[in-house]
């Protein structure tokens, strides 16, 4: 078996890549995808902890995270479609109607 | 210590991380979405390694079958052919690197320095246990999650609907 810290390190790497994607990219779609990557990284940590500690609760936590991720994707992409219909762009630097 | 299993683990982990990096840096959104598919599939492979069979299947169904298809729909609906290179990877490069380094430092230090009371469990099926716990101890989160999903679905349908004044058939054609 691989060490548990290997899974936790992998989870940290996935999370950091997601953070970089969110900070660096300007496209709302890429930002949403990066958020999904971050949620995946957290899920890996949950499942690894559950598996190595012999506790099924880790799997259930990951399951709940997946549910929230599905809801987030549905609402986020619906908002994106509505936004694109309204403003013809999904570049976050051009979406400044709340700024004045 | 069995070397072949470790080797396969590192191969799957490498695939997952490489695909994730591609998601974050590729200029074309469609390529990013395809890279995301490989990353999700890699994570499903990791779940198999962790003997979480139910979660591996759920990962493929929910992420690859559901979320990724939604993302692809959004890519096609929100992209003119010429607009495929909106994402500019040089934006905020220094803050991104700083945040990433600090965060990764903290996370990896915690991951390596925390002692784990590892129980040797081997490969056991977990689906029955998960189902039982969802119906007994975690019943309330389960029901809350289902209500949340219902609300999110209704909200998504409402938000992405064509505007009230516009005729529906014309908007459908415009959407295509």
CSV table of C-alpha atoms in Angstrom, one decimal:
chain,number,residue,atom,x,y,z
A,1,UNK,CA,0.0,0.0,0.0
A,2,UNK,CA,1.1,3.6,-0.7
A,3,UNK,CA,1.6,5.9,2.3
A,4,UNK,CA,-1.5,8.0,3.3
A,5,UNK,CA,0.6,11.1,3.0
A,6,UNK,CA,1.0,10.4,-0.7
A,7,UNK,CA,-2.7,10.7,-1.2
A,8,UNK,CA,-2.9,13.8,1.0
A,9,UNK,CA,0.0,15.4,-1.0
A,10,UNK,CA,-1.8,14.6,-4.3
A,11,UNK,CA,-5.0,16.1,-2.9
A,12,UNK,CA,-3.0,19.3,-1.9
A,13,UNK,CA,-1.6,19.4,-5.5
A,14,UNK,CA,-5.0,19.1,-7.1
A,15,UNK,CA,-6.4,21.8,-4.8
A,16,UNK,CA,-3.5,24.2,-5.5
A,17,UNK,CA,-3.9,23.7,-9.3
A,18,UNK,CA,-7.6,24.6,-8.8
A,19,UNK,CA,-6.6,27.8,-6.9
A,20,UNK,CA,-4.2,28.8,-9.6
A,21,UNK,CA,-6.9,28.3,-12.2
A,22,UNK,CA,-9.4,30.4,-10.3
A,23,UNK,CA,-6.9,33.2,-9.7
A,24,UNK,CA,-5.2,33.2,-13.1
A,25,UNK,CA,-7.9,32.6,-15.7
A,26,UNK,CA,-10.5,35.2,-16.8
A,27,UNK,CA,-13.0,32.8,-18.3
A,28,UNK,CA,-15.9,32.0,-16.1
A,29,UNK,CA,-16.1,28.4,-17.5
A,30,UNK,CA,-12.4,27.7,-16.7
A,31,UNK,CA,-13.0,29.2,-13.2
A,32,UNK,CA,-15.9,26.8,-12.7
A,33,UNK,CA,-13.8,23.9,-13.9
A,34,UNK,CA,-11.1,24.8,-11.5
A,35,UNK,CA,-13.6,24.9,-8.6
A,36,UNK,CA,-14.5,21.3,-9.6
A,37,UNK,CA,-10.9,20.4,-9.5
A,38,UNK,CA,-10.6,21.8,-6.0
A,39,UNK,CA,-13.6,19.8,-4.9
A,40,UNK,CA,-12.1,16.7,-6.4
A,41,UNK,CA,-8.9,17.3,-4.5
A,42,UNK,CA,-10.8,17.6,-1.2
A,43,UNK,CA,-12.7,14.4,-2.1
A,44,UNK,CA,-9.5,12.5,-2.6
A,45,UNK,CA,-8.4,13.6,0.9
A,46,UNK,CA,-11.7,12.5,2.4
A,47,UNK,CA,-11.7,9.1,0.7
A,48,UNK,CA,-8.1,8.4,1.5
A,49,UNK,CA,-8.6,9.3,5.2
A,50,UNK,CA,-11.7,7.1,5.3
A,51,UNK,CA,-10.0,4.2,3.7
A,52,UNK,CA,-6.8,4.3,5.8
A,53,UNK,CA,-8.6,4.9,9.1
A,54,UNK,CA,-11.1,2.1,8.3
A,55,UNK,CA,-14.1,4.5,8.6
A,56,UNK,CA,-16.9,4.6,6.0
A,57,UNK,CA,-17.8,8.2,7.0
A,58,UNK,CA,-15.0,9.5,4.8
A,59,UNK,CA,-16.8,8.0,1.8
A,60,UNK,CA,-20.1,9.6,2.9
A,61,UNK,CA,-18.5,13.0,3.2
A,62,UNK,CA,-17.1,12.7,-0.3
A,63,UNK,CA,-20.6,11.7,-1.5
A,64,UNK,CA,-22.1,14.8,0.0
A,65,UNK,CA,-19.3,16.9,-1.6
A,66,UNK,CA,-20.2,15.4,-4.9
A,67,UNK,CA,-23.9,16.3,-4.4
A,68,UNK,CA,-23.0,19.9,-3.6
A,69,UNK,CA,-20.6,19.9,-6.6
A,70,UNK,CA,-23.4,18.8,-8.9
A,71,UNK,CA,-25.7,21.5,-7.6
A,72,UNK,CA,-23.0,24.1,-7.9
A,73,UNK,CA,-22.3,23.0,-11.5
A,74,UNK,CA,-26.0,23.2,-12.5
A,75,UNK,CA,-26.6,26.6,-10.9
A,76,UNK,CA,-23.3,28.0,-12.0
A,77,UNK,CA,-23.6,27.0,-15.6
A,78,UNK,CA,-27.2,28.2,-15.7
A,79,UNK,CA,-26.1,31.6,-14.5
A,80,UNK,CA,-23.3,31.5,-17.1
A,81,UNK,CA,-25.8,30.9,-19.9
A,82,UNK,CA,-28.1,33.7,-18.6
A,83,UNK,CA,-25.0,36.0,-18.3
A,84,UNK,CA,-23.9,35.2,-21.8
A,85,UNK,CA,-27.4,35.9,-23.2
A,86,UNK,CA,-27.4,39.2,-21.4
A,87,UNK,CA,-23.8,40.5,-21.9
A,88,UNK,CA,-22.4,38.4,-24.8
A,89,UNK,CA,-19.2,37.7,-22.8
A,90,UNK,CA,-18.0,35.3,-20.1
A,91,UNK,CA,-14.8,37.2,-19.4
A,92,UNK,CA,-14.7,38.1,-15.7
A,93,UNK,CA,-12.8,41.4,-16.3
A,94,UNK,CA,-15.6,42.7,-18.5
A,95,UNK,CA,-18.3,41.8,-15.9
A,96,UNK,CA,-18.2,44.9,-13.7
A,97,UNK,CA,-21.9,46.0,-13.5
A,98,UNK,CA,-21.7,45.8,-9.7
A,99,UNK,CA,-18.7,48.2,-9.7
A,100,UNK,CA,-19.1,52.0,-10.0
B,1,UNK,CA,5.5,-3.7,-0.3
B,2,UNK,CA,4.3,-4.6,-3.8
B,3,UNK,CA,6.1,-2.5,-6.4
B,4,UNK,CA,3.7,-3.0,-9.4
B,5,UNK,CA,0.7,-1.6,-7.5
B,6,UNK,CA,2.7,1.4,-6.4
B,7,UNK,CA,3.9,2.0,-9.9
B,8,UNK,CA,0.3,2.0,-11.2
B,9,UNK,CA,-0.7,4.4,-8.4
B,10,UNK,CA,1.9,6.8,-9.4
B,11,UNK,CA,1.0,6.5,-13.1
B,12,UNK,CA,-2.7,7.3,-12.3
B,13,UNK,CA,-1.7,10.1,-9.9
B,14,UNK,CA,0.5,11.5,-12.6
B,15,UNK,CA,-2.2,11.4,-15.2
B,16,UNK,CA,-4.6,13.1,-12.8
B,17,UNK,CA,-2.2,15.9,-11.9
B,18,UNK,CA,-1.0,16.4,-15.5
B,19,UNK,CA,-4.6,16.7,-16.8
B,20,UNK,CA,-5.4,19.1,-14.0
B,21,UNK,CA,-2.5,21.3,-15.0
B,22,UNK,CA,-3.7,21.2,-18.6
B,23,UNK,CA,-7.1,22.4,-17.4
B,24,UNK,CA,-5.6,25.4,-15.8
B,25,UNK,CA,-3.2,26.4,-18.5
B,26,UNK,CA,-4.6,25.4,-21.9
B,27,UNK,CA,-5.9,28.5,-23.9
B,28,UNK,CA,-8.7,26.7,-25.6
B,29,UNK,CA,-11.8,26.0,-23.4
B,30,UNK,CA,-12.8,22.9,-25.3
B,31,UNK,CA,-9.3,21.3,-24.7
B,32,UNK,CA,-9.6,22.3,-21.0
B,33,UNK,CA,-12.9,20.5,-20.8
B,34,UNK,CA,-11.4,17.3,-22.4
B,35,UNK,CA,-8.4,17.5,-20.0
B,36,UNK,CA,-10.9,17.8,-17.1
B,37,UNK,CA,-12.4,14.5,-18.3
B,38,UNK,CA,-9.0,12.8,-17.9
B,39,UNK,CA,-8.6,14.3,-14.5
B,40,UNK,CA,-12.0,13.1,-13.3
B,41,UNK,CA,-11.3,9.6,-14.6
B,42,UNK,CA,-7.9,9.6,-12.9
B,43,UNK,CA,-9.6,10.5,-9.6
B,44,UNK,CA,-12.0,7.6,-10.1
B,45,UNK,CA,-9.0,5.4,-10.6
B,46,UNK,CA,-7.6,6.6,-7.3
B,47,UNK,CA,-10.9,5.7,-5.6
B,48,UNK,CA,-10.5,2.2,-6.9
B,49,UNK,CA,-7.0,2.1,-5.3
B,50,UNK,CA,-8.6,3.3,-2.0
B,51,UNK,CA,-11.1,0.4,-2.2
B,52,UNK,CA,-14.0,2.9,-2.5
B,53,UNK,CA,-15.8,1.0,-5.3
B,54,UNK,CA,-19.1,2.9,-4.8
B,55,UNK,CA,-17.5,6.3,-5.0
B,56,UNK,CA,-15.5,5.4,-8.0
B,57,UNK,CA,-18.7,4.5,-9.9
B,58,UNK,CA,-20.4,7.6,-8.6
B,59,UNK,CA,-17.4,9.7,-9.7
B,60,UNK,CA,-17.7,8.4,-13.2
B,61,UNK,CA,-21.5,8.8,-13.2
B,62,UNK,CA,-21.8,12.2,-11.6
B,63,UNK,CA,-18.7,14.0,-12.8
B,64,UNK,CA,-17.9,12.5,-16.2
B,65,UNK,CA,-21.5,11.7,-17.1
B,66,UNK,CA,-23.2,14.7,-15.6
B,67,UNK,CA,-21.0,17.7,-14.7
B,68,UNK,CA,-18.7,17.3,-17.7
B,69,UNK,CA,-21.6,17.1,-20.1
B,70,UNK,CA,-23.1,20.2,-18.6
B,71,UNK,CA,-19.7,22.0,-18.9
B,72,UNK,CA,-19.4,20.9,-22.6
B,73,UNK,CA,-23.0,22.2,-23.2
B,74,UNK,CA,-22.0,25.6,-21.7
B,75,UNK,CA,-18.8,25.7,-23.8
B,76,UNK,CA,-20.8,25.2,-26.9
B,77,UNK,CA,-23.6,27.6,-26.0
B,78,UNK,CA,-21.3,30.4,-24.8
B,79,UNK,CA,-18.7,30.3,-27.5
B,80,UNK,CA,-18.6,31.7,-30.9
B,81,UNK,CA,-15.9,30.0,-33.0
B,82,UNK,CA,-13.6,33.1,-32.9
B,83,UNK,CA,-14.1,33.5,-29.1
B,84,UNK,CA,-12.4,30.2,-28.3
B,85,UNK,CA,-9.3,31.9,-26.9
B,86,UNK,CA,-10.8,34.2,-24.3
B,87,UNK,CA,-8.8,32.8,-21.4
B,88,UNK,CA,-5.5,34.6,-21.0
B,89,UNK,CA,-3.1,32.6,-18.9
B,90,UNK,CA,-0.8,35.6,-18.2
B,91,UNK,CA,-3.4,37.3,-16.0
B,92,UNK,CA,-2.3,37.7,-12.3
B,93,UNK,CA,0.6,35.3,-12.7
B,94,UNK,CA,2.6,36.5,-9.7
B,95,UNK,CA,-0.2,36.5,-7.1
B,96,UNK,CA,-1.3,33.1,-8.3
B,97,UNK,CA,2.2,31.7,-7.9
B,98,UNK,CA,2.5,33.2,-4.4
B,99,UNK,CA,-0.9,32.0,-3.2
B,100,UNK,CA,-0.3,28.6,-4.6
B,101,UNK,CA,3.2,28.2,-3.0
B,102,UNK,CA,2.1,29.3,0.4
B,103,UNK,CA,-1.1,27.1,0.3
B,104,UNK,CA,0.9,24.1,-0.9
B,105,UNK,CA,3.6,24.6,1.7
B,106,UNK,CA,1.0,24.6,4.5
B,107,UNK,CA,-1.0,21.7,3.1
B,108,UNK,CA,2.0,19.5,2.4
B,109,UNK,CA,3.6,20.2,5.7
B,110,UNK,CA,0.4,19.2,7.5
B,111,UNK,CA,0.0,16.1,5.3
B,112,UNK,CA,3.6,14.9,5.9
B,113,UNK,CA,3.9,15.8,9.6
B,114,UNK,CA,0.5,14.4,10.8
B,115,UNK,CA,0.8,10.9,12.2
B,116,UNK,CA,-1.8,8.5,10.9
B,117,UNK,CA,-3.1,5.5,12.8
B,118,UNK,CA,-3.4,3.4,9.7
B,119,UNK,CA,-5.6,0.3,9.9
B,120,UNK,CA,-4.7,-2.4,7.4
B,121,UNK,CA,-8.0,-3.1,5.7
B,122,UNK,CA,-7.3,-4.5,2.3
B,123,UNK,CA,-9.8,-4.4,-0.5
B,124,UNK,CA,-13.3,-4.7,0.9
B,125,UNK,CA,-16.6,-3.6,-0.7
B,126,UNK,CA,-18.0,-0.5,1.0
B,127,UNK,CA,-21.3,0.0,-0.8
B,128,UNK,CA,-23.5,-1.8,1.7
B,129,UNK,CA,-21.9,0.1,4.6
B,130,UNK,CA,-22.4,3.4,2.9
B,131,UNK,CA,-26.1,2.6,2.1
B,132,UNK,CA,-26.8,1.6,5.7
B,133,UNK,CA,-25.1,4.7,7.2
B,134,UNK,CA,-27.0,7.0,4.8
B,135,UNK,CA,-30.3,5.5,5.9
B,136,UNK,CA,-29.5,5.6,9.7
B,137,UNK,CA,-26.8,7.9,11.1
B,138,UNK,CA,-26.5,10.3,8.1
B,139,UNK,CA,-30.2,10.4,7.2
B,140,UNK,CA,-30.6,14.1,7.9
B,141,UNK,CA,-27.6,15.2,5.7
B,142,UNK,CA,-28.9,12.8,3.0
B,143,UNK,CA,-32.4,14.4,3.0
B,144,UNK,CA,-31.0,17.9,3.1
B,145,UNK,CA,-28.8,17.1,0.2
B,146,UNK,CA,-31.7,15.8,-1.8
B,147,UNK,CA,-33.7,19.0,-1.1
B,148,UNK,CA,-30.7,21.0,-2.1
B,149,UNK,CA,-30.4,19.2,-5.4
B,150,UNK,CA,-34.1,19.7,-6.1
B,151,UNK,CA,-33.8,23.4,-5.3
B,152,UNK,CA,-30.7,23.7,-7.5
B,153,UNK,CA,-32.4,22.0,-10.4
B,154,UNK,CA,-35.5,24.2,-10.2
B,155,UNK,CA,-33.3,27.3,-9.8
B,156,UNK,CA,-31.1,26.3,-12.8
B,157,UNK,CA,-34.1,25.7,-15.0
B,158,UNK,CA,-35.6,29.1,-13.9
B,159,UNK,CA,-32.3,31.1,-14.3
B,160,UNK,CA,-31.4,29.7,-17.7
B,161,UNK,CA,-34.9,30.0,-19.2
B,162,UNK,CA,-35.3,32.5,-22.0
B,163,UNK,CA,-36.5,36.0,-20.9
B,164,UNK,CA,-40.2,36.4,-20.2
B,165,UNK,CA,-41.1,38.7,-23.1
B,166,UNK,CA,-39.2,36.7,-25.8
B,167,UNK,CA,-41.0,34.0,-27.8
B,168,UNK,CA,-39.7,30.6,-26.9
B,169,UNK,CA,-39.2,29.1,-30.3
B,170,UNK,CA,-37.1,31.9,-31.6
B,171,UNK,CA,-34.9,31.8,-28.6
B,172,UNK,CA,-34.4,28.1,-29.0
B,173,UNK,CA,-33.1,28.7,-32.5
B,174,UNK,CA,-30.8,31.5,-31.3
B,175,UNK,CA,-29.4,29.3,-28.6
B,176,UNK,CA,-28.4,26.7,-31.2
